[in-house]
PDB file of C-alpha atoms in Angstrom:
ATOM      1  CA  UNK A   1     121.450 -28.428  52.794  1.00  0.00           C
ATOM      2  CA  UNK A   2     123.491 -28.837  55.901  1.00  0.00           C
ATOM      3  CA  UNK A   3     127.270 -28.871  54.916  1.00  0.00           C
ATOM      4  CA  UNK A   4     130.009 -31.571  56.475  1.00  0.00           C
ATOM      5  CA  UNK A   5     131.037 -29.304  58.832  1.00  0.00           C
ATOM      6  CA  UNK A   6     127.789 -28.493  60.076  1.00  0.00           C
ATOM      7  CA  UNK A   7     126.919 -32.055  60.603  1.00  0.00           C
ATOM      8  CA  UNK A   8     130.439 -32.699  62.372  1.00  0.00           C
ATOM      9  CA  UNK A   9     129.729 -29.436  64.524  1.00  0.00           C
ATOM     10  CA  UNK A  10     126.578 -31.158  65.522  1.00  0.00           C
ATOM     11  CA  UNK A  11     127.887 -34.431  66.136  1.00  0.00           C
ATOM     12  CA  UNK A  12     130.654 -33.253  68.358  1.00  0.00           C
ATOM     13  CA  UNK A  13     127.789 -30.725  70.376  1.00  0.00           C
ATOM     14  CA  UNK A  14     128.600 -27.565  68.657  1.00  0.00           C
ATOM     15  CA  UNK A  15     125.876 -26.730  66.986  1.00  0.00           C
ATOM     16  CA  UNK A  16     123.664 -23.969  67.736  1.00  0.00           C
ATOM     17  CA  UNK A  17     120.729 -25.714  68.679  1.00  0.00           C
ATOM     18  CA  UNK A  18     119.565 -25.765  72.715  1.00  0.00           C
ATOM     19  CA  UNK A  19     120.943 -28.852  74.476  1.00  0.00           C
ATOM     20  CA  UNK A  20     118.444 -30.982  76.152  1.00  0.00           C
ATOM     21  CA  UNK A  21     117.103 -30.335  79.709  1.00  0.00           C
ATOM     22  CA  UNK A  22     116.884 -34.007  80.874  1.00  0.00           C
ATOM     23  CA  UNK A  23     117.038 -37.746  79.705  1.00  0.00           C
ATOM     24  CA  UNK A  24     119.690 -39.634  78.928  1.00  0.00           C
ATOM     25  CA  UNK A  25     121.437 -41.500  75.662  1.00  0.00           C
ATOM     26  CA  UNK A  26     122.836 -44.549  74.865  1.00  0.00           C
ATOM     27  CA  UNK A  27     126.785 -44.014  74.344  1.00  0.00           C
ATOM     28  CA  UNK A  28     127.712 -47.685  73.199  1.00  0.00           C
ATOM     29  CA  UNK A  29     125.873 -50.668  71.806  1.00  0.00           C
ATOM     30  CA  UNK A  30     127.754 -53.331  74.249  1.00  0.00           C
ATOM     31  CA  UNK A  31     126.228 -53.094  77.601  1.00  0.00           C
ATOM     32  CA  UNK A  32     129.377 -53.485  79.673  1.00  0.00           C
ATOM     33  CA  UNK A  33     130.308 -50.542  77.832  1.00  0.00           C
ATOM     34  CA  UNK A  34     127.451 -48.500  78.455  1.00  0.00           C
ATOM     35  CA  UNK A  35     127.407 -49.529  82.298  1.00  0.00           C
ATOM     36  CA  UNK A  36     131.464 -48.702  82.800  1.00  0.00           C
ATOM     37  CA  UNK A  37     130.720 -45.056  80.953  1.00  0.00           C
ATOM     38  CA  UNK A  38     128.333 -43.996  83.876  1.00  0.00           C
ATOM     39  CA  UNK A  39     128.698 -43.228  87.665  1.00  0.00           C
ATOM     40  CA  UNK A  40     127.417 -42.074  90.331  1.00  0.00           C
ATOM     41  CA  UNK A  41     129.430 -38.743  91.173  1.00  0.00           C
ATOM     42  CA  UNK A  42     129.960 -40.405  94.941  1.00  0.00           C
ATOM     43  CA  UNK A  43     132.590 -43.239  93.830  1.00  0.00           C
ATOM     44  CA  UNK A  44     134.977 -40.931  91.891  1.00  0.00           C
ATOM     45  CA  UNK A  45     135.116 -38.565  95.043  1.00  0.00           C
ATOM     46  CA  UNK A  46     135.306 -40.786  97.575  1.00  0.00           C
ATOM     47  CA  UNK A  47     137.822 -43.107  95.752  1.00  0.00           C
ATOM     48  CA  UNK A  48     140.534 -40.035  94.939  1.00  0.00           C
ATOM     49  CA  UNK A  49     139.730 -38.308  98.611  1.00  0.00           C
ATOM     50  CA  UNK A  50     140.932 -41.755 100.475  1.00  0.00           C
ATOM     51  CA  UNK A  51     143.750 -41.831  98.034  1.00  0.00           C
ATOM     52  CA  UNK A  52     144.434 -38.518  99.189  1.00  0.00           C
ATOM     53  CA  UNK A  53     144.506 -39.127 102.634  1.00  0.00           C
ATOM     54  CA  UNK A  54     146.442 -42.098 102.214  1.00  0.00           C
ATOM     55  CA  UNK A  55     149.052 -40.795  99.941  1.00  0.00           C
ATOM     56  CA  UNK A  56     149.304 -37.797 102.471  1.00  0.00           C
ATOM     57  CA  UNK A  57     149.722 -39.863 105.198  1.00  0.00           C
ATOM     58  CA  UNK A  58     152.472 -42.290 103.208  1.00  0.00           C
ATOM     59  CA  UNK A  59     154.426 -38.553 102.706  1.00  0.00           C
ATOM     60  CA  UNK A  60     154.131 -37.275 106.534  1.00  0.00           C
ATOM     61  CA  UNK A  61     155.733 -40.839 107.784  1.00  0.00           C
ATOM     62  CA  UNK A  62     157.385 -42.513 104.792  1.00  0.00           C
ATOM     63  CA  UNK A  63     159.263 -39.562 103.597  1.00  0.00           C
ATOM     64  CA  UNK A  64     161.949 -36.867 104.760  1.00  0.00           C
ATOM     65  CA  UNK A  65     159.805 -34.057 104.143  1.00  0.00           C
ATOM     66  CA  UNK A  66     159.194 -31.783 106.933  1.00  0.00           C
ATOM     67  CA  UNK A  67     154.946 -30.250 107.337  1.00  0.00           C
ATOM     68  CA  UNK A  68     155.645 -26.976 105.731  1.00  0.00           C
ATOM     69  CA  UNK A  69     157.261 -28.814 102.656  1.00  0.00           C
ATOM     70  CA  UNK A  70     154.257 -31.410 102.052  1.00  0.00           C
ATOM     71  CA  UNK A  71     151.860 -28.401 102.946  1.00  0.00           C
ATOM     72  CA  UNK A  72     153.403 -26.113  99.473  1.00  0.00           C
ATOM     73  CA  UNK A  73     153.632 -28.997  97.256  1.00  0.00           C
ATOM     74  CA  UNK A  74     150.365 -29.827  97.977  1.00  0.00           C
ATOM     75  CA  UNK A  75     148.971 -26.841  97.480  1.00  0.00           C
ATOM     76  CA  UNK A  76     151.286 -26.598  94.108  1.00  0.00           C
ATOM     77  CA  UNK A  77     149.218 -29.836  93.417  1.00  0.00           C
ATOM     78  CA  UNK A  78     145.830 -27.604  93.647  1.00  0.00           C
ATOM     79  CA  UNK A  79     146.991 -25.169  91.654  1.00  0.00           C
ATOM     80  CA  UNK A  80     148.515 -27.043  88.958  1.00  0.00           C
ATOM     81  CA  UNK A  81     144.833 -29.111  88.406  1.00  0.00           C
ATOM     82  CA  UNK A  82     142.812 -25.682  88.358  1.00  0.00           C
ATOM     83  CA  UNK A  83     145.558 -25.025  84.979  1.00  0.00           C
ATOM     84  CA  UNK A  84     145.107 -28.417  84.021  1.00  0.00           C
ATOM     85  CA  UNK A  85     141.390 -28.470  84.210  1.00  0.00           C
ATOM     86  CA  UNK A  86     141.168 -25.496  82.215  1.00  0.00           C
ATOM     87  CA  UNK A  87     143.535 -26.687  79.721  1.00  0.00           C
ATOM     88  CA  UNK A  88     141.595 -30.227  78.967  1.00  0.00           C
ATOM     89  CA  UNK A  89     138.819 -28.978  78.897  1.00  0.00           C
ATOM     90  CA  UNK A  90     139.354 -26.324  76.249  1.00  0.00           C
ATOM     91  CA  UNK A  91     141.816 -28.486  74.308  1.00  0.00           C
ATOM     92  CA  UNK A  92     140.548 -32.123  74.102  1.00  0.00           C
ATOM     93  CA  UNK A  93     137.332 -31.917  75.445  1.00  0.00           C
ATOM     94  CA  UNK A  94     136.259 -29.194  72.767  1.00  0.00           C
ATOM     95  CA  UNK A  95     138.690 -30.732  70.107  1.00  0.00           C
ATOM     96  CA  UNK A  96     137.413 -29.131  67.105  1.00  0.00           C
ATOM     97  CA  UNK A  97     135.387 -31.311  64.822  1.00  0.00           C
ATOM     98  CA  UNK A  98     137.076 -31.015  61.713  1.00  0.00           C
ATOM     99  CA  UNK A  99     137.145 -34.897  60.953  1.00  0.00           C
ATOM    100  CA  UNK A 100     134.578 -37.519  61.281  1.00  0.00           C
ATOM    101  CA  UNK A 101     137.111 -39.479  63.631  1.00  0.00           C
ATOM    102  CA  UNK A 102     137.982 -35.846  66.183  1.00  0.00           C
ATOM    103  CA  UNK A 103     134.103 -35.511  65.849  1.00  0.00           C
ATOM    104  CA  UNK A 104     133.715 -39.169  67.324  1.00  0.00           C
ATOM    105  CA  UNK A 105     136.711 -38.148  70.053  1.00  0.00           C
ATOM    106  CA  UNK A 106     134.951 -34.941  70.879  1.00  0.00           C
ATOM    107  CA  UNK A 107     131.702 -36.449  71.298  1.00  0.00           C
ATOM    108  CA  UNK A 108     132.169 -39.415  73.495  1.00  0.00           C
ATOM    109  CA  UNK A 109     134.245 -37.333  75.904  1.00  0.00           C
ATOM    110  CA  UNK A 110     132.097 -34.691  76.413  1.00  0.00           C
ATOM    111  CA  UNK A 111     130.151 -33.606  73.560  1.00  0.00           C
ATOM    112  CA  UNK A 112     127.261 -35.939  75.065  1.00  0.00           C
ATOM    113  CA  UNK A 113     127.669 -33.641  78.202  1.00  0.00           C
ATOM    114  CA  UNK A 114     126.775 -30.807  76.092  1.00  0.00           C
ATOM    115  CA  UNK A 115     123.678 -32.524  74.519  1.00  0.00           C
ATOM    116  CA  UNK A 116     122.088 -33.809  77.496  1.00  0.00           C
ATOM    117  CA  UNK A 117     124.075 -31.447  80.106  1.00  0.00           C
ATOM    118  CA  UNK A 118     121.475 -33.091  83.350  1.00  0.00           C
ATOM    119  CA  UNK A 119     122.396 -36.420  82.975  1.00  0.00           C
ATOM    120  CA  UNK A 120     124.204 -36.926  86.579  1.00  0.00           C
ATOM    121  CA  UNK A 121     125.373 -40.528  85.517  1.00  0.00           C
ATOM    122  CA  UNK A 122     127.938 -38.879  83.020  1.00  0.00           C
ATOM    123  CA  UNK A 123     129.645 -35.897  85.359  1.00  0.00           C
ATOM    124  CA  UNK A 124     132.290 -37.561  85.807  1.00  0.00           C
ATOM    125  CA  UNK A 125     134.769 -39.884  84.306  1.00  0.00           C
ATOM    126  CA  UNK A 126     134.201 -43.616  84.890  1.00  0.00           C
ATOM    127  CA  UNK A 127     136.115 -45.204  87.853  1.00  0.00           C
ATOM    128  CA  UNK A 128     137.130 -47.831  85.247  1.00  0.00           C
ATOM    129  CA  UNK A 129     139.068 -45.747  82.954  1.00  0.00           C
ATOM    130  CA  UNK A 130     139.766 -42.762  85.952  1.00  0.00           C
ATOM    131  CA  UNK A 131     142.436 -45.382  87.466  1.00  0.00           C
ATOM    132  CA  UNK A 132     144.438 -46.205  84.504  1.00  0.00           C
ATOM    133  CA  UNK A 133     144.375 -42.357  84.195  1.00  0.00           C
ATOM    134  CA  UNK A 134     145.750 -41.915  87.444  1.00  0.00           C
ATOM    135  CA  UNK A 135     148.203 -44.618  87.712  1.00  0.00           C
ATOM    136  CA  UNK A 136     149.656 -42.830  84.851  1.00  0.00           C
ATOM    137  CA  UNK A 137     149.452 -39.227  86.256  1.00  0.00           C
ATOM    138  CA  UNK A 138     151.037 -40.441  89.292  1.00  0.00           C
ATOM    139  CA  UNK A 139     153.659 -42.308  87.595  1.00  0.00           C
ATOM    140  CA  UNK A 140     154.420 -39.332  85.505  1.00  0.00           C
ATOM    141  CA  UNK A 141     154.516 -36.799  88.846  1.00  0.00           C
ATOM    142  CA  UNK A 142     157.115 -39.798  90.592  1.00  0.00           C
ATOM    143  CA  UNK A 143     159.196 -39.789  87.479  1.00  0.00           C
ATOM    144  CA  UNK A 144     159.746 -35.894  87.605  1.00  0.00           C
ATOM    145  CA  UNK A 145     159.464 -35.017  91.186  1.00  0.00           C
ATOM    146  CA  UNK A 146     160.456 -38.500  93.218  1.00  0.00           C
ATOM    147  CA  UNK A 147     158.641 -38.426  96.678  1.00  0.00           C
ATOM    148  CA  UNK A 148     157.713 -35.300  96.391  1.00  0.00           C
ATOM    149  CA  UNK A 149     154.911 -36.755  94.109  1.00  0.00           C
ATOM    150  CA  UNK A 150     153.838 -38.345  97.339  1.00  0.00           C
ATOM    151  CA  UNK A 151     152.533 -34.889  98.382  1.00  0.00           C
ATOM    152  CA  UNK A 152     151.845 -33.190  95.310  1.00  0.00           C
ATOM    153  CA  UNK A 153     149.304 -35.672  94.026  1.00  0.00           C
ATOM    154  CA  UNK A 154     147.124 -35.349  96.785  1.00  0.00           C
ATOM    155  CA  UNK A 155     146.995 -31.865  96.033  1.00  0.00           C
ATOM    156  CA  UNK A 156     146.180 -32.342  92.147  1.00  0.00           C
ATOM    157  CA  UNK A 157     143.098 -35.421  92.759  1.00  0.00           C
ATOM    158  CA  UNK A 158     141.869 -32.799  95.876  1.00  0.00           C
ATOM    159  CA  UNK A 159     141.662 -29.841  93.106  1.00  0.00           C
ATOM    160  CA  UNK A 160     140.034 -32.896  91.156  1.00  0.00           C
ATOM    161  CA  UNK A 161     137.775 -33.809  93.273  1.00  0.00           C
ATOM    162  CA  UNK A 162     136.484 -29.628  93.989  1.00  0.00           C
ATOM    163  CA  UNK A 163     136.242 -29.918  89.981  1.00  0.00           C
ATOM    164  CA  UNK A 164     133.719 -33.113  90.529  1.00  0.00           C
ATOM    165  CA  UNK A 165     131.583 -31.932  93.031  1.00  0.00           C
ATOM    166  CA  UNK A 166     131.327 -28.288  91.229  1.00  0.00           C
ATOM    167  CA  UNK A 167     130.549 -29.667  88.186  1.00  0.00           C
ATOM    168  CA  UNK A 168     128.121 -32.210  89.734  1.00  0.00           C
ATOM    169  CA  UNK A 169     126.392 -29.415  92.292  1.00  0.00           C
ATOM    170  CA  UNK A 170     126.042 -26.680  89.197  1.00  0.00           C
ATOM    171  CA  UNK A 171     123.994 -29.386  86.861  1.00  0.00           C
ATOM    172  CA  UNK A 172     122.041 -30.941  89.581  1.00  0.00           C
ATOM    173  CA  UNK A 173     120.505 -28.101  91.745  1.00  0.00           C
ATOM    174  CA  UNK A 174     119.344 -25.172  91.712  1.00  0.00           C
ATOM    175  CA  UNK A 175     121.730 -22.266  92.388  1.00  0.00           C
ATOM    176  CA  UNK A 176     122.139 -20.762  95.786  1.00  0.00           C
ATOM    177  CA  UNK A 177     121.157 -16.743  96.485  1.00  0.00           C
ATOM    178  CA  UNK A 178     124.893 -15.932  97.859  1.00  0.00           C
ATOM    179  CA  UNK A 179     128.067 -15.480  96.062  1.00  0.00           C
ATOM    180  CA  UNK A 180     128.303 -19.420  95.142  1.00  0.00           C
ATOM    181  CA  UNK A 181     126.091 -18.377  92.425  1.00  0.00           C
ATOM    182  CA  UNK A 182     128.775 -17.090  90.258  1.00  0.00           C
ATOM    183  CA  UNK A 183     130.140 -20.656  89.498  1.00  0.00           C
ATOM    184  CA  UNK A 184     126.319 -21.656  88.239  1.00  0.00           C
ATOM    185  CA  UNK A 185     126.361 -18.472  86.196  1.00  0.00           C
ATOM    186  CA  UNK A 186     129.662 -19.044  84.788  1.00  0.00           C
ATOM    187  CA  UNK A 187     129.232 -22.960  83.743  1.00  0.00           C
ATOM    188  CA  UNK A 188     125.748 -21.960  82.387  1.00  0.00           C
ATOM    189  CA  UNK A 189     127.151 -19.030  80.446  1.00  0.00           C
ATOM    190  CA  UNK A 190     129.417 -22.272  78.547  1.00  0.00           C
ATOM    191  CA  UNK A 191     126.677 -24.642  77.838  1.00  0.00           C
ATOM    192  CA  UNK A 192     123.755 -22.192  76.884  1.00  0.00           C
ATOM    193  CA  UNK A 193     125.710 -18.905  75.321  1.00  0.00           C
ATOM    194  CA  UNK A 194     128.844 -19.758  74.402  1.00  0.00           C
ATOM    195  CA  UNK A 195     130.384 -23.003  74.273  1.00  0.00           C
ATOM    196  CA  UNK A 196     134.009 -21.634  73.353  1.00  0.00           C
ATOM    197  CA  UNK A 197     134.364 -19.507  76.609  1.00  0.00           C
ATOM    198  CA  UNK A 198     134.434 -20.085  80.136  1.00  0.00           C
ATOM    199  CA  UNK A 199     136.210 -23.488  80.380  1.00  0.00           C
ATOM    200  CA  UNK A 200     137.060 -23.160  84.119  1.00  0.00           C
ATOM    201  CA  UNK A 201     134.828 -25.581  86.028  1.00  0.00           C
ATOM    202  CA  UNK A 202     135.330 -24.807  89.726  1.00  0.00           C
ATOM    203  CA  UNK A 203     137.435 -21.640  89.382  1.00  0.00           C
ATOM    204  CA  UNK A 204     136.544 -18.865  86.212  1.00  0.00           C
ATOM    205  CA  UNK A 205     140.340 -17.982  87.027  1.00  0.00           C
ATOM    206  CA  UNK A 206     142.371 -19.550  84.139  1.00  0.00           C
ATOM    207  CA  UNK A 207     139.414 -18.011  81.721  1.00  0.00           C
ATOM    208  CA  UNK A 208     140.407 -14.338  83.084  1.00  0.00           C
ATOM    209  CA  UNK A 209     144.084 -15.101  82.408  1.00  0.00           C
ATOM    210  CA  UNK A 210     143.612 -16.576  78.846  1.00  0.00           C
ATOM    211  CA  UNK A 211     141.094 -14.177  77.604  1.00  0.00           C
ATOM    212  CA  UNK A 212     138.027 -16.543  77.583  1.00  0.00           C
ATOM    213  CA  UNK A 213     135.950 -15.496  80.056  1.00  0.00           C
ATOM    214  CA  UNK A 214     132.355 -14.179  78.569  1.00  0.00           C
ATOM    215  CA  UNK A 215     129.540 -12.321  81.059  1.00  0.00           C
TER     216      UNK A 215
END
């Protein structure tokens, strides 16, 4: 008989048996819902790329930063996404199951992914919620770093949008015969071997560092 911990393992998309190929699956009964939890991988990308470009522009002719100081913090803004990437997706987006409610968590944030890892309507997070998200990040970065955020955040949604177009690229086609092919061996390695390794996404960097990178 399958214990509770079994059943919440499934539930939250870590149990042991092999992920669907294709297809889709309802997430929530209300339709709005359902439509505002998928999109296509286009409209997060080019929404956070203009807001680069804008915020990027707003910190070469609004601010008193000189080029070279923009040019670090953005890339500090890269580099602190690849760490954050890694981070959410081994920490919240593999929450461990241990109660119904974490199970429920787990699941509609990405255990879904796991179960039906070729849907391309549900590689991303919605627009809908991905600005409230943002407002807040940006908010945050303001509140620590003043203008400076003005130059950093482009950095961190650029990083973001790598992540989205990785992640999108890896599920949806096939992978290329040059050295690109390590990112579609290293995502695959997560969803069909071993689901607690190999959390980085666009870069298998953070997973070398931390100890969870797996052949």
């Amino acid at each position: 008989m399958e214990s509770t911990t079994e059943k919440l393992q499934t539930m939250a998309g870590h149990g042991k048996t092999r992920p669907k190929n294709s297809g889709s699956k309802k997430l929530f009964d209300n339709p709005i819902l359902e439509a505002l939890s998928r999109t296509h991988i286009l409209v997060p990308i080019s929404m956070w790329l203009v807001l680069s470009v804008f915020l990027g522009w707003y910190a070469f002719t609004h601010t008193d930063m000189g080029t070279s100081t923009i040019a670090v913090l953005f890339v500090t803004g890269l580099l602190v996404f690849s760490l954050f990437e890694y981070v959410l997706h081994r920490y919240l987006y593999h929450l461990a199951p241990t109660t119904p409610k974490r199970a429920q968590i787990q699941y509609t944030f990405h255990g879904i992914h796991h179960e039906y890892p070729k849907d391309k309507t549900r590689l991303a997070m919605p627009p809908a919620l991905a600005i409230f998200v943002a407002g807040a990040f940006f908010g945050l970065f303001f509140l620590l770093m003043g203008e400076a955020a003005y130059a950093f955040f482009p950095g961190f949604l650029v990083g973001y949008s790598g992540y989205l177009a990785v992640h999108f690229i890896v599920h949806a086609y096939a992978p290329p015969k040059n050295f690109f092919k390590t990112l579609w061996v290293n995502h695959s390695v997560h969803h069909y071997k071993n689901p607690e390794s190999n959390y980085g996404v666009s870069s298998p960097f953070w997973d070398y560092i931390f100890g969870s990178f797996q052949k």
